[in-house]
């Protein structure tokens, strides 16, 4: 949103001052890693002139995005999208009642997929400028409609945004034991059952897509564990939301 964007700190302004080499701060940490080649951080060796061109290019792009109104909330679009997604869910219930189980499953899958992205948008506070309203809909579409904790998702997804594809920090790329994205992941296989998976991992490119539906079971279990431990969270906002999240999770179960 433009109002928030105008007040936000411009990250690229920081780049104008000094070129920072992240490898300097991480040198000691890298020595502890199994394989330094796994670390997806490279040296920062561009010139000040090139740096300024990059900053100016991003500034022009940011201004163009603002001028086009792409940072403005579009609540009516989300009203339409929410309505059609709810329609798919109720259609699934009706088809199941009529005995059309396979067709019902397809309709339910479509609604869950759409609810997933709607929850994503509401958790990012994209649909409206009212943050409390966004939080409410994230609870309804996330916790109630799908069984995923909105707070769990925020914690997980915001970490992903803060450390995208950063090894040992971005949980979205830590999928052991079924998948290993980097050689260092293989060092995580300690238990006998995990060592058994070492024989399967070399063929992960064959079963990766087929196993994606299993993510729902994994995420649901992670979400439930998060919800019922939320009362003791170190963050006040999570403790405050704990009861609402637990009630909605129990309603779904």
Short mmCIF file of C-alpha atoms in Angstrom, two decimals, residues 84-253:
data_model
loop_
_atom_site.label_atom_id
_atom_site.label_comp_id
_atom_site.label_asym_id
_atom_site.label_seq_id
_atom_site.Cartn_x
_atom_site.Cartn_y
_atom_site.Cartn_z
CA UNK A 84 -15.97 -17.99 -5.43
CA UNK A 85 -13.65 -20.01 -3.18
CA UNK A 86 -16.38 -20.45 -0.58
CA UNK A 87 -18.69 -21.52 -3.40
CA UNK A 88 -16.24 -24.28 -4.37
CA UNK A 89 -16.15 -25.50 -0.76
CA UNK A 90 -19.94 -25.59 -0.41
CA UNK A 91 -20.16 -27.27 -3.81
CA UNK A 92 -17.82 -29.95 -2.50
CA UNK A 93 -20.11 -30.55 0.49
CA UNK A 94 -23.16 -30.75 -1.79
CA UNK A 95 -21.49 -33.15 -4.21
CA UNK A 96 -20.44 -35.36 -1.33
CA UNK A 97 -24.03 -35.36 -0.06
CA UNK A 98 -25.15 -36.45 -3.53
CA UNK A 99 -22.61 -39.27 -3.56
CA UNK A 100 -20.30 -37.72 -6.17
CA UNK A 101 -17.22 -38.31 -4.04
CA UNK A 102 -14.50 -37.95 -6.66
CA UNK A 103 -15.97 -34.73 -8.05
CA UNK A 104 -16.44 -33.49 -4.51
CA UNK A 105 -12.76 -34.13 -3.78
CA UNK A 106 -11.74 -32.09 -6.83
CA UNK A 107 -13.94 -29.17 -5.78
CA UNK A 108 -12.60 -29.33 -2.22
CA UNK A 109 -9.01 -29.42 -3.50
CA UNK A 110 -9.63 -26.29 -5.58
CA UNK A 111 -11.12 -24.47 -2.59
CA UNK A 112 -8.23 -25.45 -0.32
CA UNK A 113 -5.70 -24.32 -2.91
CA UNK A 114 -7.43 -20.97 -3.28
CA UNK A 115 -7.89 -20.58 0.48
CA UNK A 116 -4.17 -21.18 0.86
CA UNK A 117 -3.31 -18.22 -1.34
CA UNK A 118 -6.05 -16.08 0.16
CA UNK A 119 -4.63 -16.75 3.62
CA UNK A 120 -1.19 -15.89 2.24
CA UNK A 121 -2.49 -12.51 1.06
CA UNK A 122 -4.41 -11.73 4.25
CA UNK A 123 -1.41 -12.64 6.41
CA UNK A 124 0.65 -10.23 4.31
CA UNK A 125 -2.06 -7.57 4.89
CA UNK A 126 -2.53 -7.12 1.17
CA UNK A 127 -6.36 -7.17 0.71
CA UNK A 128 -7.29 -4.23 2.99
CA UNK A 129 -5.68 -1.44 4.97
CA UNK A 130 -7.36 -2.72 8.14
CA UNK A 131 -4.82 -5.05 9.75
CA UNK A 132 -7.31 -6.42 12.30
CA UNK A 133 -9.70 -7.31 9.49
CA UNK A 134 -6.88 -9.03 7.61
CA UNK A 135 -5.96 -11.00 10.72
CA UNK A 136 -9.58 -12.05 11.22
CA UNK A 137 -9.90 -13.39 7.68
CA UNK A 138 -6.55 -15.15 7.95
CA UNK A 139 -7.95 -17.00 10.97
CA UNK A 140 -11.17 -17.89 9.14
CA UNK A 141 -9.56 -18.97 5.86
CA UNK A 142 -6.44 -20.46 7.44
CA UNK A 143 -7.41 -22.00 10.76
CA UNK A 144 -11.09 -22.72 10.23
CA UNK A 145 -11.27 -23.56 6.52
CA UNK A 146 -7.97 -25.43 6.23
CA UNK A 147 -6.67 -26.33 9.66
CA UNK A 148 -3.48 -24.28 9.35
CA UNK A 149 -2.52 -21.87 12.10
CA UNK A 150 -2.22 -18.33 10.75
CA UNK A 151 0.35 -17.46 13.42
CA UNK A 152 2.36 -20.58 12.66
CA UNK A 153 2.31 -19.67 8.99
CA UNK A 154 3.38 -16.07 9.68
CA UNK A 155 6.31 -17.20 11.80
CA UNK A 156 7.38 -19.78 9.23
CA UNK A 157 6.78 -17.68 6.12
CA UNK A 158 8.22 -14.43 7.46
CA UNK A 159 11.38 -16.32 8.38
CA UNK A 160 11.45 -17.57 4.80
CA UNK A 161 11.21 -13.99 3.53
CA UNK A 162 13.86 -12.74 5.95
CA UNK A 163 16.34 -15.50 5.06
CA UNK A 164 15.21 -16.78 1.69
CA UNK A 165 17.05 -19.97 0.72
CA UNK A 166 19.60 -19.35 3.46
CA UNK A 167 20.85 -22.67 4.73
CA UNK A 168 20.01 -23.50 8.37
CA UNK A 169 17.66 -20.50 8.56
CA UNK A 170 15.01 -20.95 5.88
CA UNK A 171 12.84 -23.84 7.03
CA UNK A 172 11.23 -24.10 3.60
CA UNK A 173 14.36 -25.77 2.24
CA UNK A 174 14.85 -28.12 5.19
CA UNK A 175 12.86 -31.13 4.00
CA UNK A 176 14.98 -33.96 5.37
CA UNK A 177 14.77 -36.93 5.39
CA UNK A 178 12.67 -37.27 2.22
CA UNK A 179 14.60 -34.59 0.33
CA UNK A 180 18.10 -33.17 0.42
CA UNK A 181 18.67 -29.93 -1.43
CA UNK A 182 22.37 -29.63 -0.59
CA UNK A 183 25.07 -32.18 0.32
CA UNK A 184 25.23 -30.86 3.88
CA UNK A 185 21.64 -32.01 4.42
CA UNK A 186 22.89 -35.58 4.37
CA UNK A 187 24.66 -34.97 7.68
CA UNK A 188 21.25 -34.62 9.34
CA UNK A 189 20.48 -38.31 8.83
CA UNK A 190 21.27 -39.77 12.25
CA UNK A 191 18.51 -42.21 13.19
CA UNK A 192 18.29 -45.70 11.64
CA UNK A 193 15.09 -44.82 9.79
CA UNK A 194 16.76 -41.68 8.44
CA UNK A 195 19.77 -43.66 7.28
CA UNK A 196 17.34 -45.90 5.43
CA UNK A 197 16.17 -42.84 3.49
CA UNK A 198 19.75 -42.28 2.34
CA UNK A 199 19.15 -45.12 -0.09
CA UNK A 200 16.07 -43.35 -1.47
CA UNK A 201 17.22 -39.72 -1.61
CA UNK A 202 19.31 -40.20 -4.80
CA UNK A 203 16.00 -40.77 -6.60
CA UNK A 204 14.23 -37.73 -5.16
CA UNK A 205 13.88 -36.15 -8.59
CA UNK A 206 11.50 -38.98 -9.49
CA UNK A 207 9.19 -38.78 -6.48
CA UNK A 208 9.38 -35.07 -5.59
CA UNK A 209 6.23 -33.97 -7.43
CA UNK A 210 4.26 -37.08 -6.45
CA UNK A 211 5.00 -36.53 -2.76
CA UNK A 212 3.84 -32.89 -2.64
CA UNK A 213 0.36 -33.86 -1.35
CA UNK A 214 2.09 -35.22 1.76
CA UNK A 215 3.09 -31.65 2.62
CA UNK A 216 -0.44 -31.06 3.86
CA UNK A 217 -0.04 -33.73 6.54
CA UNK A 218 3.37 -32.37 7.49
CA UNK A 219 2.21 -28.77 7.70
CA UNK A 220 -0.98 -29.67 9.56
CA UNK A 221 0.95 -31.56 12.22
CA UNK A 222 3.47 -28.73 12.58
CA UNK A 223 0.63 -26.24 12.81
CA UNK A 224 -1.21 -28.17 15.54
CA UNK A 225 1.95 -28.50 17.61
CA UNK A 226 2.50 -24.76 17.26
CA UNK A 227 -1.06 -23.85 18.25
CA UNK A 228 -1.12 -25.84 21.47
CA UNK A 229 2.28 -24.49 22.51
CA UNK A 230 1.35 -20.91 21.66
CA UNK A 231 0.35 -20.07 25.25
CA UNK A 232 3.99 -20.28 26.28
CA UNK A 233 5.40 -18.36 23.31
CA UNK A 234 8.00 -15.72 24.05
CA UNK A 235 6.04 -13.29 21.87
CA UNK A 236 3.07 -11.49 23.39
CA UNK A 237 1.10 -11.36 20.14
CA UNK A 238 1.17 -15.16 19.86
CA UNK A 239 0.12 -15.61 23.49
CA UNK A 240 -2.73 -13.18 22.90
CA UNK A 241 -3.94 -15.09 19.83
CA UNK A 242 -3.51 -18.55 21.36
CA UNK A 243 -7.10 -19.07 22.53
CA UNK A 244 -8.66 -17.99 19.22
CA UNK A 245 -6.33 -20.26 17.27
CA UNK A 246 -6.92 -23.23 19.57
CA UNK A 247 -10.71 -22.85 19.43
CA UNK A 248 -10.71 -22.79 15.64
CA UNK A 249 -8.37 -25.76 15.44
CA UNK A 250 -10.63 -27.77 17.77
CA UNK A 251 -13.69 -26.79 15.72
CA UNK A 252 -12.04 -28.16 12.60
CA UNK A 253 -10.97 -31.39 14.26
#
